[in-house]
Amino acid sequence: MKSAYGRQTSAPDYELTCVEPGSPMGELMRRYWQPVCTSDELRDLPRKEKLLCEDIVVFRDKKGRVGALDPHCAHRGTSLEWGRVEEEGLRCCYHGWLYDTQGQCIDMPCETEEFRKAMDVWQPAYPVTEYGGLVFVYMGPPGTEPLFPRFDIIDLAWSPETVIVSDFYIHLPDLVSSIPISHEWFGKTSAELYRLLADKYLRVRPEIVAEIDAFDCTHMRGAEPIIAVHYRGTDKVVETDFMPSHEIYFDLIDRDAADWRIFLLTDEAQCIEGFLERYGSRVTFTNAIRSSSKIPVHLSRAADRVRLGADVLKDVHLALRCQKFIGLGMSNPSCIISVLKDWCEGDCILLGPSLLRANFTRN
Ligand code: FES
């Protein structure tokens, strides 16, 4: 053995490694929200934590509010680590002064209310925010705290809002592993998460729901089961390596849904003709705008954009009312149909590679 004792090591760089108050790195770190503990860790007792070389006592009052206070009680310096969590704050274990989550002393046993107000005692405190199952503290100068950064699916999972406007694409399967263990959505599959998000955020306009119900009532009610079939034509034919032919669909329908009625979703006029030729009156379809060329409907300048969106929503929701589904893995409507319903095993088939399994962050 060659002893490690006495070997040369470089001198510590205190400018980089020291984070005490007033040190260069300490001041830099104090301009950011810092995680101090998990939300789950704040229960019946306060917690003493060391953050950036400072001790702080973190607690959650019985009303659910979180505070971060200097540990030494403003009265006689007893550690608030041993305090009692109450409805309105944290009560010091020595003489019983009660501090709220902002640090204000709001109760002094054996003193009059007038005296307490006149004393106007404040325990030093830091701003706190909770996010993604973590508690964050801002230890910088008052009033300089930056907006808390918020990103992607985690925001949707924790957000109380029911309307979200997003300017970025969320490929949910890639983000599932980022859901914190403390969140109620942890451990759920991508399909379950899509359904939860749709329940929370997808509000189909009443007039479109009325169209869906009317079509369902007129064309889909009856004793025979219905298989929904999505054939995506036009530009998709050249866009993807795998484009199943009509015959592949026919074989599956004949195998899994012989004699069933067929609800056909497609953007291609020729597809309607092909299915009608083979299955006749078994086929039903909406009056969605369709293309007779390789130019997809969404690139047609003449097409009404709102109507195009309504057509897709209508087709997707009608497909969800069917008993089986065959679609194309590289198509967005097919993929969302495959996850928005908890299909029985074998009742939902996506042909070819699926967008839901593709990993866009690495491709
Ligand atoms: S030391 Fe805390 S109330 Fe007296």
GROMACS .gro file of C-alpha atoms in nm, residues 96-234:
model
  139
   96GLY     CA    1  -4.487   3.025   2.540
   97TRP     CA    2  -4.454   3.311   2.295
   98LEU     CA    3  -4.636   3.223   1.974
   99TYR     CA    4  -4.487   3.316   1.634
  100ASP     CA    5  -4.676   3.299   1.306
  101THR     CA    6  -4.514   3.185   0.978
  102GLN     CA    7  -4.403   3.545   0.906
  103GLY     CA    8  -4.222   3.558   1.242
  104GLN     CA    9  -4.460   3.797   1.416
  105CYS     CA   10  -4.519   3.725   1.785
  106ILE     CA   11  -4.898   3.697   1.807
  107ASP     CA   12  -4.939   3.572   2.164
  108MET     CA   13  -4.752   3.635   2.492
  109PRO     CA   14  -4.896   3.433   2.781
  110CYS     CA   15  -4.934   3.632   3.105
  111GLU     CA   16  -4.906   3.963   2.918
  112THR     CA   17  -5.187   4.190   2.808
  113GLU     CA   18  -5.273   4.229   2.442
  114GLU     CA   19  -5.185   4.598   2.467
  115PHE     CA   20  -4.839   4.510   2.595
  116ARG     CA   21  -4.784   4.256   2.316
  117LYS     CA   22  -4.886   4.504   2.051
  118ALA     CA   23  -4.665   4.773   2.201
  119MET     CA   24  -4.366   4.537   2.208
  120ASP     CA   25  -4.423   4.445   1.838
  121VAL     CA   26  -4.182   4.149   1.847
  122TRP     CA   27  -4.077   3.983   1.521
  123GLN     CA   28  -3.869   3.667   1.505
  124PRO     CA   29  -3.626   3.686   1.206
  125ALA     CA   30  -3.778   3.484   0.921
  126TYR     CA   31  -3.732   3.397   0.555
  127PRO     CA   32  -3.991   3.378   0.272
  128VAL     CA   33  -4.099   3.023   0.189
  129THR     CA   34  -4.266   2.858  -0.108
  130GLU     CA   35  -4.363   2.497  -0.177
  131TYR     CA   36  -4.335   2.338  -0.517
  132GLY     CA   37  -4.320   1.986  -0.654
  133GLY     CA   38  -4.325   1.834  -0.304
  134LEU     CA   39  -4.033   2.046  -0.183
  135VAL     CA   40  -4.008   2.344   0.051
  136PHE     CA   41  -3.791   2.633  -0.077
  137VAL     CA   42  -3.651   2.923   0.126
  138TYR     CA   43  -3.530   3.259  -0.004
  139MET     CA   44  -3.244   3.383   0.215
  140GLY     CA   45  -3.148   3.695   0.019
  141PRO     CA   46  -3.227   4.062   0.085
  142PRO     CA   47  -3.600   4.134   0.137
  143GLY     CA   48  -3.785   4.216  -0.182
  144THR     CA   49  -3.523   4.068  -0.418
  145GLU     CA   50  -3.665   3.716  -0.444
  146PRO     CA   51  -3.702   3.612  -0.811
  147LEU     CA   52  -4.021   3.461  -0.951
  148PHE     CA   53  -4.016   3.093  -0.877
  149PRO     CA   54  -3.923   2.905  -1.198
  150ARG     CA   55  -4.202   2.680  -1.325
  151PHE     CA   56  -4.179   2.426  -1.601
  152ASP     CA   57  -4.368   2.163  -1.800
  153ILE     CA   58  -4.576   1.875  -1.674
  154ILE     CA   59  -4.486   1.920  -1.309
  155ASP     CA   60  -4.667   2.255  -1.322
  156LEU     CA   61  -4.978   2.094  -1.462
  157ALA     CA   62  -4.969   1.823  -1.201
  158TRP     CA   63  -4.947   2.070  -0.911
  159SER     CA   64  -5.141   2.360  -1.055
  160PRO     CA   65  -5.484   2.444  -0.912
  161GLU     CA   66  -5.579   2.625  -1.235
  162THR     CA   67  -5.820   2.460  -1.477
  163VAL     CA   68  -5.712   2.660  -1.783
  164ILE     CA   69  -5.355   2.640  -1.911
  165VAL     CA   70  -5.209   2.829  -2.207
  166SER     CA   71  -4.880   2.671  -2.307
  167ASP     CA   72  -4.637   2.767  -2.581
  168PHE     CA   73  -4.431   2.453  -2.563
  169TYR     CA   74  -4.500   2.092  -2.657
  170ILE     CA   75  -4.525   1.847  -2.372
  171HIS     CA   76  -4.428   1.493  -2.456
  172LEU     CA   77  -4.568   1.345  -2.144
  173PRO     CA   78  -4.407   0.996  -2.150
  174ASP     CA   79  -4.065   1.162  -2.129
  175LEU     CA   80  -4.165   1.352  -1.817
  176VAL     CA   81  -4.334   1.079  -1.615
  177SER     CA   82  -4.014   0.999  -1.429
  178SER     CA   83  -3.994   1.361  -1.306
  179ILE     CA   84  -4.312   1.337  -1.100
  180PRO     CA   85  -4.204   1.348  -0.735
  181ILE     CA   86  -4.277   1.053  -0.509
  182SER     CA   87  -4.486   1.273  -0.281
  183HIS     CA   88  -4.731   1.363  -0.556
  184GLU     CA   89  -5.055   1.170  -0.589
  185TRP     CA   90  -4.979   1.115  -0.961
  186PHE     CA   91  -4.649   0.939  -0.885
  187GLY     CA   92  -4.633   0.584  -1.023
  188LYS     CA   93  -4.912   0.632  -1.276
  189THR     CA   94  -4.872   0.524  -1.638
  190SER     CA   95  -4.860   0.773  -1.924
  191ALA     CA   96  -5.211   0.669  -2.024
  192GLU     CA   97  -5.345   0.729  -1.673
  193LEU     CA   98  -5.177   1.070  -1.667
  194TYR     CA   99  -5.323   1.167  -2.004
  195ARG     CA  100  -5.667   1.081  -1.868
  196LEU     CA  101  -5.612   1.283  -1.550
  197LEU     CA  102  -5.491   1.584  -1.751
  198ALA     CA  103  -5.782   1.554  -1.994
  199ASP     CA  104  -6.029   1.536  -1.704
  200LYS     CA  105  -5.872   1.846  -1.555
  201TYR     CA  106  -5.812   2.061  -1.861
  202LEU     CA  107  -5.999   1.937  -2.167
  203ARG     CA  108  -6.331   2.121  -2.187
  204VAL     CA  109  -6.506   2.055  -2.517
  205ARG     CA  110  -6.729   2.345  -2.616
  206PRO     CA  111  -7.101   2.275  -2.568
  207GLU     CA  112  -7.183   2.316  -2.937
  208ILE     CA  113  -6.923   2.051  -3.030
  209VAL     CA  114  -7.054   1.819  -2.758
  210ALA     CA  115  -7.401   1.869  -2.907
  211GLU     CA  116  -7.267   1.768  -3.251
  212ILE     CA  117  -7.103   1.458  -3.101
  213ASP     CA  118  -7.420   1.357  -2.918
  214ALA     CA  119  -7.634   1.415  -3.226
  215PHE     CA  120  -7.408   1.201  -3.448
  216ASP     CA  121  -7.391   0.931  -3.181
  217CYS     CA  122  -7.768   0.926  -3.148
  218THR     CA  123  -7.834   0.916  -3.523
  219HIS     CA  124  -7.554   0.696  -3.655
  220MET     CA  125  -7.404   0.492  -3.372
  221ARG     CA  126  -7.682   0.377  -3.141
  222GLY     CA  127  -7.799   0.021  -3.198
  223ALA     CA  128  -7.749  -0.340  -3.097
  224GLU     CA  129  -7.433  -0.403  -3.302
  225PRO     CA  130  -7.096  -0.313  -3.156
  226ILE     CA  131  -6.881  -0.058  -3.341
  227ILE     CA  132  -6.512  -0.058  -3.417
  228ALA     CA  133  -6.350   0.283  -3.471
  229VAL     CA  134  -6.086   0.288  -3.745
  230HIS     CA  135  -5.848   0.574  -3.804
  231TYR     CA  136  -5.675   0.587  -4.139
  232ARG     CA  137  -5.443   0.887  -4.177
  233GLY     CA  138  -5.371   0.962  -4.542
  234THR     CA  139  -5.236   1.259  -4.745
   0.00000   0.00000   0.00000
